[in-house]
Amino acid sequence: MPTPVMTVAPEAVTPGFVGFAAIVVILIAVILLIWDMNRRIRRVRYREEVREELDAEEAARAADEATLQGTGGTGQAGADLPVTPREGDDDPRAT
């Protein structure tokens, strides 16, 4: 029975430096893609939280307006709120 003889040099079938460099480039690309994906997901999550807060504030404001309209608009519901100055407003209560 004959023993098999290698007909190809072992160095010719290894990936060598080119293969190593290709794997490193792919690894860096994957890491950057994952980093970008996490940043985008976090941004979407924060936007959703802000949107929920704004919706809650708008619902509270609508409920306050509904209670004021229910009392004929003469109720004291907003009397304790501070007066905020506007640009060009000469109202002495604003200071």
Coordinates of N, CA and C in Angstrom, one line a residue:
M1 N 0.8 -1.2 0.0 CA 0.0 0.0 0.0 C 0.9 1.2 0.0
P2 N 0.7 2.2 -1.0 CA 1.6 3.3 -1.0 C 1.1 4.4 0.0
T3 N 2.1 5.1 0.5 CA 1.7 6.2 1.4 C 1.5 7.5 0.6
P4 N 0.5 8.3 1.0 CA 0.2 9.5 0.2 C 1.4 10.5 0.4
V5 N 1.7 11.2 -0.7 CA 2.7 12.2 -0.7 C 2.1 13.5 -1.0
M6 N 2.4 14.6 -0.2 CA 1.9 15.9 -0.4 C 2.4 16.5 -1.7
T7 N 1.5 16.9 -2.5 CA 1.9 17.5 -3.8 C 1.9 19.0 -3.8
V8 N 1.3 19.6 -2.7 CA 1.2 21.1 -2.6 C 2.0 21.5 -1.3
A9 N 2.7 22.6 -1.4 CA 3.4 23.1 -0.3 C 2.5 23.5 0.8
P10 N 2.7 23.2 2.1 CA 1.8 23.6 3.2 C 1.6 25.1 3.3
E11 N 2.6 25.9 2.9 CA 2.5 27.4 3.0 C 1.5 27.9 1.9
A12 N 1.3 27.2 0.9 CA 0.4 27.7 -0.2 C -1.0 27.5 0.1
V13 N -1.4 26.7 1.1 CA -2.8 26.5 1.4 C -3.3 27.2 2.7
T14 N -2.4 27.9 3.3 CA -2.8 28.7 4.5 C -3.2 30.1 4.1
P15 N -4.1 30.7 4.8 CA -4.5 32.0 4.4 C -3.4 33.1 4.5
G16 N -2.5 33.0 5.4 CA -1.4 33.9 5.4 C -1.8 35.3 5.9
F17 N -1.0 36.3 5.7 CA -1.3 37.6 6.1 C -2.5 38.2 5.5
V18 N -2.8 37.9 4.2 CA -3.9 38.5 3.5 C -5.2 38.0 4.2
G19 N -5.3 36.7 4.5 CA -6.5 36.2 5.2 C -6.7 36.8 6.6
F20 N -5.6 36.9 7.3 CA -5.6 37.6 8.6 C -6.1 39.0 8.5
A21 N -5.6 39.8 7.6 CA -6.0 41.1 7.4 C -7.5 41.2 7.0
A22 N -8.0 40.3 6.2 CA -9.4 40.3 5.8 C -10.3 40.1 7.0
I23 N -9.9 39.2 7.8 CA -10.7 38.8 9.0 C -10.7 40.0 10.0
V24 N -9.6 40.7 10.1 CA -9.5 41.9 11.0 C -10.4 43.0 10.5
V25 N -10.4 43.2 9.2 CA -11.2 44.3 8.6 C -12.7 43.9 8.8
I26 N -13.1 42.7 8.6 CA -14.5 42.3 8.8 C -14.9 42.4 10.3
L27 N -13.9 42.1 11.2 CA -14.2 42.2 12.6 C -14.4 43.7 13.0
I28 N -13.6 44.6 12.5 CA -13.8 46.0 12.8 C -15.1 46.5 12.2
A29 N -15.4 46.1 11.0 CA -16.7 46.5 10.4 C -17.9 46.0 11.2
V30 N -17.9 44.8 11.7 CA -18.9 44.3 12.5 C -19.1 45.0 13.9
I31 N -17.9 45.3 14.5 CA -17.9 46.1 15.7 C -18.5 47.5 15.5
L32 N -18.1 48.2 14.5 CA -18.7 49.5 14.2 C -20.2 49.4 13.9
L33 N -20.6 48.4 13.2 CA -22.1 48.3 12.9 C -22.9 48.0 14.2
I34 N -22.3 47.2 15.1 CA -23.0 46.9 16.3 C -23.1 48.2 17.2
W35 N -22.0 48.9 17.2 CA -22.0 50.2 18.0 C -23.0 51.2 17.4
D36 N -23.1 51.3 16.1 CA -24.0 52.2 15.5 C -25.5 51.8 15.7
M37 N -25.7 50.5 15.7 CA -27.1 49.9 15.9 C -27.5 50.2 17.3
N38 N -26.6 50.0 18.3 CA -26.9 50.3 19.7 C -27.3 51.8 19.9
R39 N -26.5 52.7 19.3 CA -26.7 54.1 19.4 C -28.1 54.5 18.8
R40 N -28.4 53.9 17.7 CA -29.7 54.2 17.0 C -30.9 53.7 17.9
I41 N -30.8 52.5 18.4 CA -31.8 51.9 19.2 C -32.0 52.7 20.5
R42 N -30.9 53.2 21.1 CA -31.0 54.0 22.3 C -31.7 55.3 22.0
R43 N -31.4 55.9 20.8 CA -32.0 57.2 20.4 C -33.5 57.0 20.2
V44 N -33.9 55.9 19.6 CA -35.3 55.6 19.4 C -36.0 55.5 20.7
R45 N -35.4 54.8 21.7 CA -36.0 54.6 23.0 C -36.2 56.0 23.7
Y46 N -35.1 56.8 23.6 CA -35.2 58.1 24.3 C -36.3 59.0 23.6
R47 N -36.4 58.9 22.3 CA -37.5 59.7 21.7 C -38.9 59.2 22.1
E48 N -39.0 58.0 22.2 CA -40.3 57.4 22.7 C -40.6 57.9 24.1
E49 N -39.7 57.9 25.0 CA -39.9 58.4 26.3 C -40.3 59.9 26.3
V50 N -39.6 60.7 25.6 CA -40.0 62.1 25.5 C -41.4 62.3 24.9
R51 N -41.7 61.5 23.9 CA -43.0 61.6 23.3 C -44.1 61.2 24.3
E52 N -43.8 60.2 25.1 CA -44.8 59.8 26.1 C -45.0 60.9 27.2
E53 N -43.9 61.6 27.6 CA -44.0 62.7 28.5 C -44.8 63.9 27.9
L54 N -44.5 64.2 26.7 CA -45.3 65.3 26.0 C -46.7 64.9 25.9
D55 N -47.1 63.7 25.6 CA -48.5 63.3 25.5 C -49.1 63.4 26.9
A56 N -48.4 63.0 27.9 CA -49.0 63.1 29.3 C -49.2 64.5 29.7
E57 N -48.3 65.4 29.4 CA -48.4 66.9 29.6 C -49.6 67.4 28.9
E58 N -49.8 67.0 27.6 CA -50.9 67.5 26.8 C -52.2 67.0 27.4
A59 N -52.2 65.8 27.8 CA -53.5 65.2 28.4 C -53.8 66.0 29.7
A60 N -52.8 66.3 30.5 CA -53.1 67.0 31.7 C -53.6 68.4 31.4
R61 N -53.0 69.1 30.4 CA -53.4 70.4 30.1 C -54.8 70.4 29.5
A62 N -55.2 69.4 28.8 CA -56.5 69.3 28.2 C -57.5 69.0 29.4
A63 N -57.1 68.2 30.4 CA -58.0 68.0 31.5 C -58.2 69.3 32.3
D64 N -57.1 70.1 32.5 CA -57.2 71.3 33.2 C -58.2 72.3 32.5
E65 N -58.1 72.3 31.2 CA -58.9 73.2 30.4 C -60.4 72.7 30.5
A66 N -60.6 71.4 30.5 CA -61.9 70.9 30.6 C -62.5 71.2 32.0
T67 N -61.7 71.2 33.0 CA -62.3 71.6 34.3 C -62.6 73.1 34.4
L68 N -61.7 73.9 33.8 CA -62.0 75.3 33.7 C -63.3 75.6 33.0
Q69 N -63.5 74.9 31.9 CA -64.7 75.2 31.1 C -65.9 74.7 31.8
G70 N -65.7 73.6 32.6 CA -66.9 73.1 33.4 C -67.3 74.1 34.5
T71 N -66.4 74.9 35.0 CA -66.7 75.9 36.1 C -67.1 77.2 35.5
G72 N -67.2 77.3 34.2 CA -67.5 78.6 33.5 C -66.3 79.5 33.3
G73 N -65.1 78.9 33.5 CA -64.0 79.7 33.2 C -63.6 80.7 34.3
T74 N -64.3 80.6 35.4 CA -64.1 81.6 36.5 C -63.4 80.8 37.7
G75 N -63.1 79.6 37.5 CA -62.6 78.8 38.6 C -61.1 79.2 39.0
Q76 N -60.7 78.7 40.1 CA -59.3 79.1 40.6 C -58.3 78.0 40.2
A77 N -58.6 77.2 39.2 CA -57.7 76.0 38.9 C -56.3 76.5 38.6
G78 N -56.1 77.6 37.9 CA -54.8 78.0 37.4 C -54.3 79.2 38.2
A79 N -55.0 79.6 39.3 CA -54.6 80.9 40.0 C -53.3 80.8 40.7
D80 N -52.8 79.6 41.1 CA -51.6 79.5 41.8 C -50.4 79.3 40.9
L81 N -50.6 79.3 39.6 CA -49.4 79.1 38.7 C -48.7 80.5 38.6
P82 N -47.3 80.4 38.5 CA -46.6 81.7 38.4 C -46.7 82.3 37.0
V83 N -46.7 83.6 37.0 CA -46.8 84.3 35.7 C -45.4 84.4 35.1
T84 N -45.2 83.9 33.9 CA -43.9 83.9 33.2 C -43.8 85.1 32.3
P85 N -42.8 85.9 32.3 CA -42.7 87.1 31.5 C -42.4 86.7 30.0
R86 N -43.0 87.5 29.2 CA -42.7 87.3 27.7 C -41.8 88.5 27.3
E87 N -41.2 88.3 26.1 CA -40.4 89.4 25.6 C -41.2 90.6 25.3
G88 N -40.8 91.7 25.7 CA -41.5 93.0 25.4 C -42.8 93.1 26.3
D89 N -43.0 92.3 27.3 CA -44.1 92.4 28.2 C -43.8 93.3 29.3
D90 N -44.6 94.4 29.5 CA -44.3 95.4 30.6 C -45.2 95.1 31.8
D91 N -45.7 93.9 32.0 CA -46.5 93.6 33.1 C -45.7 93.6 34.4
P92 N -46.0 94.4 35.4 CA -45.2 94.4 36.6 C -45.3 93.1 37.4
R93 N -46.3 92.3 37.2 CA -46.4 91.0 37.9 C -45.4 90.0 37.5
A94 N -44.8 90.3 36.3 CA -43.9 89.3 35.7 C -42.5 89.4 36.3
T95 N -42.2 90.4 37.1 CA -40.9 90.5 37.7 C -40.9 89.9 39.1

